[in-house]
GROMACS .gro file of C-alpha atoms in nm:
model
  455
    1MET     CA    1   0.000   0.005   0.006
    2LEU     CA    2   0.131   0.340  -0.102
    3ILE     CA    3   0.197   0.590   0.185
    4THR     CA    4   0.015   0.925   0.110
    5GLU     CA    5   0.218   1.254   0.175
    6LEU     CA    6  -0.019   1.343   0.448
    7GLN     CA    7   0.042   1.014   0.630
    8PHE     CA    8   0.413   1.061   0.594
    9LYS     CA    9   0.390   1.399   0.746
   10ASP     CA   10   0.169   1.276   1.033
   11GLU     CA   11   0.423   1.012   1.106
   12LEU     CA   12   0.706   1.241   1.063
   13LEU     CA   13   0.550   1.500   1.315
   14LYS     CA   14   0.466   1.206   1.570
   15THR     CA   15   0.832   1.080   1.543
   16ILE     CA   16   0.979   1.437   1.607
   17ILE     CA   17   0.737   1.502   1.894
   18ASP     CA   18   0.792   1.157   2.058
   19ASN     CA   19   1.167   1.206   2.049
   20ALA     CA   20   1.185   1.575   2.159
   21PHE     CA   21   1.363   1.690   2.470
   22HIS     CA   22   1.042   1.833   2.588
   23CYS     CA   23   0.769   1.638   2.739
   24VAL     CA   24   0.435   1.701   2.569
   25VAL     CA   25   0.077   1.630   2.678
   26VAL     CA   26  -0.258   1.712   2.535
   27VAL     CA   27  -0.588   1.723   2.711
   28ASP     CA   28  -0.949   1.775   2.616
   29ILE     CA   29  -1.168   2.027   2.780
   30ASN     CA   30  -1.262   1.772   3.056
   31GLY     CA   31  -0.892   1.707   3.134
   32PHE     CA   32  -0.869   1.368   2.959
   33ILE     CA   33  -0.541   1.288   2.788
   34THR     CA   34  -0.560   1.278   2.417
   35TYR     CA   35  -0.198   1.263   2.348
   36LEU     CA   36   0.126   1.200   2.551
   37ASN     CA   37   0.453   1.195   2.368
   38GLN     CA   38   0.719   0.917   2.449
   39ALA     CA   39   0.960   1.146   2.614
   40TYR     CA   40   0.696   1.219   2.885
   41CYS     CA   41   0.602   0.840   2.922
   42ASP     CA   42   0.967   0.748   2.959
   43PHE     CA   43   1.020   1.037   3.236
   44ILE     CA   44   0.710   0.931   3.435
   45LYS     CA   45   0.740   0.570   3.364
   46VAL     CA   46   0.406   0.513   3.204
   47ASP     CA   47   0.267   0.328   2.896
   48GLN     CA   48   0.170   0.573   2.626
   49HIS     CA   49  -0.121   0.355   2.507
   50GLU     CA   50  -0.264   0.301   2.872
   51SER     CA   51  -0.220   0.668   2.935
   52ILE     CA   52  -0.430   0.810   2.657
   53GLY     CA   53  -0.802   0.836   2.752
   54ARG     CA   54  -0.727   0.872   3.129
   55HIS     CA   55  -0.770   1.180   3.344
   56VAL     CA   56  -0.448   1.373   3.354
   57THR     CA   57  -0.443   1.393   3.725
   58ASP     CA   58  -0.429   1.023   3.756
   59VAL     CA   59  -0.128   1.008   3.530
   60ILE     CA   60   0.082   1.323   3.590
   61GLU     CA   61   0.161   1.437   3.955
   62ASN     CA   62   0.086   1.791   4.046
   63THR     CA   63  -0.055   1.872   3.717
   64ARG     CA   64  -0.270   2.172   3.629
   65MET     CA   65  -0.359   2.077   3.264
   66HIS     CA   66  -0.725   2.031   3.360
   67ILE     CA   67  -0.751   2.370   3.525
   68VAL     CA   68  -0.622   2.549   3.221
   69ALA     CA   69  -0.847   2.353   2.993
   70ARG     CA   70  -1.136   2.455   3.198
   71THR     CA   71  -1.035   2.813   3.260
   72GLY     CA   72  -0.860   2.896   2.926
   73LYS     CA   73  -0.610   3.074   3.112
   74GLU     CA   74  -0.240   3.012   3.001
   75GLU     CA   75   0.037   2.940   3.246
   76ILE     CA   76   0.394   3.006   3.140
   77ALA     CA   77   0.717   2.909   3.310
   78ASP     CA   78   0.536   2.742   3.615
   79LEU     CA   79   0.756   2.515   3.845
   80GLN     CA   80   0.599   2.169   3.862
   81PHE     CA   81   0.750   1.915   4.108
   82ILE     CA   82   0.766   1.567   3.912
   83GLU     CA   83   0.959   1.245   3.994
   84GLY     CA   84   1.158   1.426   4.264
   85ASN     CA   85   1.273   1.729   4.044
   86TYR     CA   86   1.129   2.067   3.974
   87MET     CA   87   1.053   2.109   3.614
   88ILE     CA   88   0.959   2.429   3.405
   89ALA     CA   89   0.612   2.373   3.271
   90ASP     CA   90   0.407   2.579   3.008
   91ARG     CA   91   0.036   2.512   2.975
   92LEU     CA   92  -0.156   2.664   2.692
   93PRO     CA   93  -0.540   2.647   2.598
   94ILE     CA   94  -0.627   2.512   2.261
   95ARG     CA   95  -0.896   2.709   2.093
   96GLN     CA   96  -1.105   2.612   1.792
   97GLY     CA   97  -1.349   2.865   1.643
   98GLY     CA   98  -1.303   3.092   1.939
   99MET     CA   99  -1.384   2.816   2.198
  100VAL     CA  100  -1.142   2.644   2.412
  101VAL     CA  101  -1.150   2.274   2.326
  102GLY     CA  102  -0.847   2.157   2.537
  103ALA     CA  103  -0.486   2.240   2.644
  104VAL     CA  104  -0.133   2.165   2.557
  105GLY     CA  105   0.140   2.141   2.793
  106THR     CA  106   0.513   2.100   2.772
  107VAL     CA  107   0.778   2.031   3.046
  108THR     CA  108   1.128   2.115   2.991
  109PHE     CA  109   1.348   1.817   3.080
  110ARG     CA  110   1.715   1.756   2.970
  111ASP     CA  111   1.922   1.514   3.137
  112THR     CA  112   2.231   1.758   3.144
  113GLU     CA  113   2.478   1.882   3.398
  114GLU     CA  114   2.323   2.232   3.349
  115TRP     CA  115   1.965   2.121   3.428
  116ARG     CA  116   2.077   1.944   3.738
  117THR     CA  117   2.257   2.263   3.842
  118MET     CA  118   1.944   2.477   3.778
  119ASN     CA  119   1.743   2.213   3.961
  120SER     CA  120   1.961   2.222   4.264
  121HIS     CA  121   1.960   2.598   4.256
  122ILE     CA  122   1.577   2.600   4.246
  123LYS     CA  123   1.577   2.355   4.534
  124ASN     CA  124   1.807   2.587   4.742
  125LEU     CA  125   1.592   2.895   4.668
  126LEU     CA  126   1.278   2.716   4.782
  127THR     CA  127   1.448   2.596   5.093
  128GLU     CA  128   1.561   2.937   5.175
  129LEU     CA  129   1.228   3.069   5.111
  130GLU     CA  130   1.064   2.805   5.343
  131TYR     CA  131   1.317   2.892   5.605
  132TYR     CA  132   1.215   3.256   5.603
  133ARG     CA  133   0.841   3.171   5.600
  134SER     CA  134   0.907   2.958   5.905
  135VAL     CA  135   1.095   3.232   6.080
  136GLN     CA  136   0.788   3.472   5.997
  137GLU     CA  137   0.561   3.208   6.142
  138GLU     CA  138   0.780   3.169   6.447
  139ASN     CA  139   0.803   3.550   6.505
  140THR     CA  140   0.438   3.625   6.428
  141GLY     CA  141   0.232   3.322   6.469
  142ALA     CA  142   0.074   3.340   6.131
  143LYS     CA  143   0.113   3.000   5.951
  144TYR     CA  144  -0.105   3.033   5.636
  145SER     CA  145  -0.152   3.274   5.337
  146LEU     CA  146  -0.402   3.310   5.052
  147HIS     CA  147  -0.193   3.057   4.859
  148ASP     CA  148  -0.296   2.787   5.106
  149ILE     CA  149  -0.653   2.808   5.033
  150VAL     CA  150  -0.707   2.544   4.769
  151GLY     CA  151  -0.999   2.555   4.542
  152SER     CA  152  -1.066   2.701   4.171
  153SER     CA  153  -1.455   2.739   4.203
  154SER     CA  154  -1.608   3.050   4.132
  155GLU     CA  155  -1.706   3.080   4.505
  156ILE     CA  156  -1.345   3.049   4.626
  157LYS     CA  157  -1.220   3.307   4.347
  158VAL     CA  158  -1.476   3.560   4.470
  159LEU     CA  159  -1.388   3.498   4.817
  160LYS     CA  160  -1.021   3.540   4.767
  161GLU     CA  161  -1.073   3.857   4.582
  162ARG     CA  162  -1.278   3.984   4.868
  163ILE     CA  163  -1.008   3.890   5.122
  164LYS     CA  164  -0.764   4.099   4.930
  165LYS     CA  165  -0.981   4.412   4.957
  166VAL     CA  166  -1.064   4.341   5.310
  167ALA     CA  167  -0.714   4.279   5.431
  168ALA     CA  168  -0.598   4.628   5.322
  169SER     CA  169  -0.817   4.803   5.563
  170ASP     CA  170  -0.807   4.778   5.943
  171VAL     CA  171  -1.158   4.731   6.027
  172SER     CA  172  -1.301   4.432   6.231
  173VAL     CA  173  -1.401   4.126   6.035
  174LEU     CA  174  -1.654   3.833   6.096
  175ILE     CA  175  -1.570   3.517   5.934
  176ARG     CA  176  -1.867   3.285   5.914
  177GLY     CA  177  -1.881   2.923   5.801
  178GLU     CA  178  -1.968   2.574   5.903
  179SER     CA  179  -1.706   2.376   6.105
  180GLY     CA  180  -1.419   2.251   5.887
  181THR     CA  181  -1.459   2.513   5.600
  182GLY     CA  182  -1.121   2.676   5.691
  183LYS     CA  183  -1.219   2.990   5.873
  184GLU     CA  184  -0.884   3.005   6.055
  185LEU     CA  185  -0.703   2.979   5.705
  186PHE     CA  186  -0.885   3.297   5.584
  187ALA     CA  187  -0.808   3.473   5.909
  188HIS     CA  188  -0.438   3.412   5.873
  189SER     CA  189  -0.442   3.517   5.509
  190ILE     CA  190  -0.613   3.859   5.609
  191HIS     CA  191  -0.332   3.927   5.857
  192GLN     CA  192  -0.054   3.818   5.610
  193LEU     CA  193  -0.187   4.058   5.340
  194SER     CA  194  -0.242   4.326   5.587
  195GLU     CA  195   0.002   4.613   5.711
  196ARG     CA  196   0.021   4.424   6.032
  197SER     CA  197   0.178   4.115   5.878
  198ASN     CA  198   0.518   4.171   6.047
  199LYS     CA  199   0.366   4.180   6.386
  200SER     CA  200   0.185   3.904   6.608
  201PHE     CA  201  -0.102   3.699   6.511
  202ILE     CA  202  -0.275   3.558   6.805
  203LYS     CA  203  -0.555   3.286   6.818
  204VAL     CA  204  -0.798   3.244   7.072
  205ASN     CA  205  -1.042   2.965   7.101
  206CYS     CA  206  -1.336   3.119   7.307
  207GLY     CA  207  -1.510   2.784   7.335
  208ALA     CA  208  -1.185   2.590   7.450
  209ILE     CA  209  -1.085   2.794   7.741
  210PRO     CA  210  -1.262   2.710   8.068
  211GLU     CA  211  -1.497   3.013   8.157
  212HIS     CA  212  -1.332   3.093   8.485
  213LEU     CA  213  -0.993   3.148   8.300
  214LEU     CA  214  -1.112   3.320   7.991
  215GLU     CA  215  -1.076   3.685   8.137
  216SER     CA  216  -0.707   3.623   8.257
  217GLU     CA  217  -0.637   3.448   7.924
  218LEU     CA  218  -0.759   3.747   7.726
  219PHE     CA  219  -0.641   4.042   7.936
  220GLY     CA  220  -0.361   3.899   8.161
  221TYR     CA  221  -0.328   3.938   8.532
  222GLU     CA  222  -0.101   4.105   8.777
  223GLU     CA  223   0.125   3.925   9.042
  224GLY     CA  224  -0.085   3.829   9.343
  225ALA     CA  225  -0.420   3.863   9.144
  226PHE     CA  226  -0.539   3.515   9.268
  227THR     CA  227  -0.399   3.201   9.420
  228GLY     CA  228  -0.156   3.041   9.193
  229ALA     CA  229  -0.088   3.359   8.983
  230LYS     CA  230   0.263   3.367   8.842
  231LYS     CA  231   0.531   3.588   9.000
  232GLY     CA  232   0.533   3.906   8.789
  233GLY     CA  233   0.206   3.843   8.640
  234LYS     CA  234   0.118   3.723   8.279
  235PRO     CA  235   0.023   3.930   7.970
  236GLY     CA  236  -0.293   3.846   7.811
  237LYS     CA  237  -0.378   3.754   7.440
  238PHE     CA  238  -0.471   4.119   7.368
  239GLN     CA  239  -0.124   4.254   7.494
  240LEU     CA  240   0.054   3.988   7.303
  241ALA     CA  241  -0.118   4.087   6.990
  242ASP     CA  242  -0.048   4.466   7.048
  243GLY     CA  243   0.037   4.601   6.690
  244GLY     CA  244  -0.095   4.288   6.525
  245THR     CA  245  -0.406   4.079   6.488
  246ILE     CA  246  -0.617   3.869   6.726
  247LEU     CA  247  -0.847   3.593   6.611
  248LEU     CA  248  -1.136   3.538   6.848
  249ASP     CA  249  -1.242   3.191   6.707
  250GLU     CA  250  -1.584   3.048   6.816
  251ILE     CA  251  -1.683   3.373   6.964
  252GLY     CA  252  -2.044   3.255   6.968
  253ASP     CA  253  -1.945   3.033   7.270
  254MET     CA  254  -1.819   3.337   7.477
  255PRO     CA  255  -2.030   3.386   7.799
  256LEU     CA  256  -2.236   3.701   7.838
  257HIS     CA  257  -2.027   3.848   8.112
  258MET     CA  258  -1.715   3.812   7.905
  259GLN     CA  259  -1.889   3.985   7.598
  260VAL     CA  260  -1.945   4.297   7.810
  261LYS     CA  261  -1.574   4.315   7.885
  262LEU     CA  262  -1.467   4.238   7.538
  263LEU     CA  263  -1.705   4.528   7.413
  264ARG     CA  264  -1.539   4.765   7.647
  265VAL     CA  265  -1.192   4.662   7.501
  266LEU     CA  266  -1.304   4.711   7.149
  267GLN     CA  267  -1.468   5.047   7.224
  268ASP     CA  268  -1.195   5.190   7.444
  269ARG     CA  269  -0.903   5.019   7.270
  270GLU     CA  270  -0.745   4.945   7.617
  271VAL     CA  271  -0.735   4.637   7.854
  272GLU     CA  272  -0.733   4.602   8.220
  273ALA     CA  273  -0.559   4.307   8.357
  274VAL     CA  274  -0.702   4.100   8.637
  275GLY     CA  275  -0.591   4.256   8.971
  276SER     CA  276  -0.474   4.591   8.802
  277VAL     CA  277  -0.617   4.916   8.858
  278LYS     CA  278  -0.452   5.081   8.548
  279PRO     CA  279  -0.571   5.016   8.203
  280VAL     CA  280  -0.326   4.963   7.906
  281LYS     CA  281  -0.364   5.088   7.563
  282VAL     CA  282  -0.361   4.832   7.270
  283ASP     CA  283  -0.370   4.868   6.910
  284VAL     CA  284  -0.515   4.542   6.779
  285ARG     CA  285  -0.702   4.437   6.477
  286VAL     CA  286  -0.997   4.196   6.571
  287ILE     CA  287  -1.100   3.910   6.348
  288ALA     CA  288  -1.392   3.702   6.490
  289ALA     CA  289  -1.502   3.358   6.374
  290THR     CA  290  -1.813   3.155   6.428
  291ASN     CA  291  -2.033   2.873   6.295
  292LYS     CA  292  -2.325   2.998   6.539
  293PRO     CA  293  -2.622   3.181   6.409
  294LEU     CA  294  -2.536   3.504   6.594
  295GLU     CA  295  -2.861   3.690   6.481
  296LYS     CA  296  -3.071   3.435   6.645
  297MET     CA  297  -2.857   3.422   6.961
  298VAL     CA  298  -2.901   3.808   6.976
  299GLU     CA  299  -3.288   3.759   6.958
  300GLU     CA  300  -3.248   3.485   7.228
  301GLN     CA  301  -3.032   3.738   7.442
  302ARG     CA  302  -2.750   3.490   7.437
  303PHE     CA  303  -2.522   3.726   7.237
  304ARG     CA  304  -2.504   4.107   7.303
  305GLU     CA  305  -2.644   4.307   7.005
  306ASP     CA  306  -2.385   4.576   7.040
  307LEU     CA  307  -2.114   4.339   7.039
  308PHE     CA  308  -2.253   4.172   6.729
  309TYR     CA  309  -2.248   4.504   6.550
  310ARG     CA  310  -1.896   4.600   6.674
  311ILE     CA  311  -1.736   4.269   6.525
  312ASN     CA  312  -1.954   4.258   6.227
  313VAL     CA  313  -1.831   4.555   6.037
  314ILE     CA  314  -1.721   4.338   5.726
  315GLN     CA  315  -1.856   3.982   5.695
  316VAL     CA  316  -1.684   3.707   5.510
  317ASN     CA  317  -1.903   3.400   5.437
  318ILE     CA  318  -1.722   3.077   5.351
  319PRO     CA  319  -1.938   2.832   5.143
  320PRO     CA  320  -1.957   2.476   5.267
  321LEU     CA  321  -1.796   2.221   5.049
  322ARG     CA  322  -2.125   2.065   4.930
  323ASP     CA  323  -2.208   2.398   4.759
  324ARG     CA  324  -1.871   2.380   4.551
  325PRO     CA  325  -1.819   2.030   4.455
  326GLU     CA  326  -1.575   2.121   4.181
  327ASP     CA  327  -1.325   2.185   4.437
  328ILE     CA  328  -1.339   1.826   4.591
  329LYS     CA  329  -1.104   1.688   4.334
  330GLU     CA  330  -0.843   1.967   4.390
  331LEU     CA  331  -0.870   1.935   4.767
  332SER     CA  332  -0.824   1.567   4.747
  333GLY     CA  333  -0.514   1.605   4.543
  334HIS     CA  334  -0.374   1.864   4.779
  335PHE     CA  335  -0.417   1.657   5.100
  336LEU     CA  336  -0.292   1.349   4.924
  337ALA     CA  337   0.034   1.545   4.848
  338LYS     CA  338   0.032   1.687   5.193
  339ILE     CA  339  -0.008   1.362   5.380
  340ASN     CA  340   0.218   1.154   5.147
  341LYS     CA  341   0.495   1.419   5.240
  342ARG     CA  342   0.414   1.395   5.604
  343SER     CA  343   0.384   1.020   5.631
  344GLY     CA  344   0.651   0.920   5.394
  345ARG     CA  345   0.386   0.736   5.174
  346ARG     CA  346   0.366   0.751   4.794
  347ILE     CA  347   0.016   0.710   4.708
  348LEU     CA  348  -0.043   0.827   4.344
  349GLY     CA  349  -0.405   0.904   4.350
  350LEU     CA  350  -0.766   0.779   4.376
  351GLN     CA  351  -0.949   0.514   4.193
  352GLU     CA  352  -1.231   0.628   3.965
  353ASP     CA  353  -1.504   0.478   4.174
  354VAL     CA  354  -1.350   0.647   4.495
  355ALA     CA  355  -1.349   0.984   4.319
  356SER     CA  356  -1.711   0.933   4.214
  357LEU     CA  357  -1.796   0.834   4.576
  358LEU     CA  358  -1.620   1.149   4.712
  359ASP     CA  359  -1.825   1.369   4.469
  360ARG     CA  360  -2.153   1.215   4.582
  361HIS     CA  361  -2.069   1.262   4.949
  362ASN     CA  362  -2.234   1.595   5.113
  363TRP     CA  363  -1.934   1.649   5.344
  364PRO     CA  364  -2.107   1.784   5.657
  365GLY     CA  365  -1.749   1.812   5.819
  366ASN     CA  366  -1.640   2.001   5.508
  367ALA     CA  367  -1.270   2.019   5.408
  368ARG     CA  368  -1.160   1.914   5.743
  369GLU     CA  369  -1.381   1.589   5.714
  370LEU     CA  370  -1.229   1.536   5.361
  371GLU     CA  371  -0.865   1.554   5.496
  372ASN     CA  372  -0.948   1.323   5.766
  373VAL     CA  373  -1.078   1.069   5.517
  374ILE     CA  374  -0.785   1.098   5.290
  375GLU     CA  375  -0.551   1.054   5.564
  376ALA     CA  376  -0.720   0.750   5.696
  377ALA     CA  377  -0.740   0.596   5.352
  378ILE     CA  378  -0.364   0.667   5.279
  379HIS     CA  379  -0.267   0.453   5.589
  380LEU     CA  380  -0.513   0.180   5.494
  381CYS     CA  381  -0.428   0.177   5.140
  382GLN     CA  382  -0.255  -0.139   5.009
  383GLY     CA  383  -0.149  -0.041   4.655
  384GLU     CA  384  -0.060   0.292   4.481
  385ARG     CA  385  -0.420   0.423   4.451
  386ILE     CA  386  -0.665   0.456   4.713
  387THR     CA  387  -0.944   0.209   4.683
  388LYS     CA  388  -1.301   0.188   4.807
  389GLU     CA  389  -1.198  -0.056   5.078
  390ALA     CA  390  -0.955   0.186   5.236
  391LEU     CA  391  -1.232   0.453   5.289
  392PRO     CA  392  -1.395   0.474   5.648
  393ASP     CA  393  -1.705   0.258   5.703
  394TYR     CA  394  -1.937   0.553   5.735
  395LEU     CA  395  -1.856   0.699   5.410
  396LYS     CA  396  -1.925   0.376   5.221
  397GLU     CA  397  -2.246   0.341   5.398
  398VAL     CA  398  -2.342   0.687   5.310
  399SER     CA  399  -2.262   0.609   4.962
  400VAL     CA  400  -2.544   0.355   4.924
  401LEU     CA  401  -2.778   0.583   5.113
  402SER     CA  402  -3.126   0.558   4.957
  403LEU     CA  403  -3.286   0.901   4.898
  404GLY     CA  404  -3.653   0.781   4.926
  405LYS     CA  405  -3.899   1.058   4.972
  406ARG     CA  406  -3.705   1.227   5.240
  407SER     CA  407  -3.609   1.608   5.253
  408LEU     CA  408  -3.250   1.742   5.203
  409LYS     CA  409  -3.263   1.851   5.565
  410GLU     CA  410  -3.342   1.482   5.677
  411ILE     CA  411  -3.068   1.331   5.467
  412MET     CA  412  -2.823   1.588   5.588
  413GLU     CA  413  -2.926   1.521   5.950
  414GLU     CA  414  -2.871   1.144   5.912
  415THR     CA  415  -2.533   1.194   5.749
  416GLU     CA  416  -2.428   1.425   6.027
  417LYS     CA  417  -2.554   1.181   6.284
  418ARG     CA  418  -2.340   0.903   6.124
  419VAL     CA  419  -2.030   1.129   6.110
  420LEU     CA  420  -2.072   1.202   6.493
  421GLN     CA  421  -2.098   0.822   6.563
  422ALA     CA  422  -1.799   0.733   6.355
  423ALA     CA  423  -1.591   1.009   6.515
  424LEU     CA  424  -1.679   0.900   6.854
  425ARG     CA  425  -1.602   0.531   6.766
  426GLU     CA  426  -1.264   0.639   6.645
  427HIS     CA  427  -1.201   0.833   6.964
  428HIS     CA  428  -1.341   0.536   7.181
  429GLY     CA  429  -1.600   0.786   7.320
  430ASP     CA  430  -1.366   1.060   7.426
  431ARG     CA  431  -1.603   1.368   7.356
  432LEU     CA  432  -1.325   1.643   7.387
  433LYS     CA  433  -1.115   1.449   7.106
  434THR     CA  434  -1.411   1.417   6.901
  435ALA     CA  435  -1.503   1.789   6.896
  436HIS     CA  436  -1.153   1.869   6.827
  437THR     CA  437  -1.127   1.633   6.528
  438LEU     CA  438  -1.464   1.766   6.395
  439GLY     CA  439  -1.364   2.137   6.437
  440ILE     CA  440  -1.658   2.211   6.672
  441GLY     CA  441  -1.695   2.357   7.026
  442LYS     CA  442  -1.761   2.135   7.318
  443THR     CA  443  -2.100   2.275   7.375
  444SER     CA  444  -2.188   2.229   7.017
  445LEU     CA  445  -2.098   1.871   7.016
  446TYR     CA  446  -2.312   1.795   7.325
  447ASP     CA  447  -2.598   1.981   7.161
  448LYS     CA  448  -2.565   1.767   6.854
  449LEU     CA  449  -2.518   1.441   7.051
  450LYS     CA  450  -2.863   1.534   7.248
  451LYS     CA  451  -3.036   1.634   6.927
  452TYR     CA  452  -2.956   1.293   6.747
  453GLY     CA  453  -2.972   1.075   7.068
  454VAL     CA  454  -2.618   0.957   7.033
  455GLU     CA  455  -2.451   0.814   7.340
   0.00000   0.00000   0.00000
């Protein structure tokens, strides 16, 4: 059979690309691989024919090709960590008739001394950057930045832009969201982007500190103020945060008598330590966070109305994970890489039925629950990919949940009950540990256990 000129050109082009120094991958708009050249296959040790048709995240580690295909935004000269080395990746959307139909990516890889030298230099710079970041964390207490908030859903993008605008001002911020949505990450990010970023970031969990100790924790105490007081006294959280930011987490759990004292501090910008007769001026930006319905608590006179308006100057609402399911895959990959690094395991990804199951779950515990599920699965996983057998039992039970004629509220309540039961089993009935794992206050946990009759 005669080989046509067009066939010859196609074969020639394929041969050139397959043997090029650059690794080349092409994906469709949904992120599934339509082409992977031989150089890339040799580098990541996969079969070319078996890789085509699979989702790119299942084949290439730390890839963003599916994101570029979805967003249509090019990414040039991005660092990508593959097979223990940092590579330079370019990702470009493919357009046809003005519409994005996929993406093409190249990774620069040459097995030369020059590349190894450059790779070592990059690793050295990143190590140095991590050192300075750890020093700043040690000096200020702020661990996270906006970069640590994972998700590319429209809700998260809008929220990140709002955080950038909010951070520049110095007003009080109220962060609202369900347990496990990452309220603390957003608080850290606001501080890191503010003019106070080089000063202290102090976190106070208002629901975790015993009521009789809360005042001395917040405002400090003088020597001899009470039996057991340290010699020389002790500064409170507000004094430690002077010039910086204080996060009042779970502020809805703060008792009423302390709400009065907190309001006075916010109004007068001064604190009076326990046992002191002289107030001290403080310059502190206040960020409050809660998962409680504060408006309802105001109506029930369990939260002061004047304090609510004082902390609610700007409100940031974090959507639950069930309202942004497109972030589940990205978060799963993020937690997988994070836990692999921490545990020393090398789990490559999730099997397709597991990914589908995670997509169907409604995540009452939000991102924190997802992280716990991934961590448990990694430790129970027998192969290179997480299988359904490695998932917690409650998740497998929920996956076969029959909807019937029940309302969404009934289904969510049943799911929440199962999560509570599973967490209690995991911690052998220890309610304090259970509350900490689920990211809720002790009072909130007891309320839920009573509501569902869980012993």
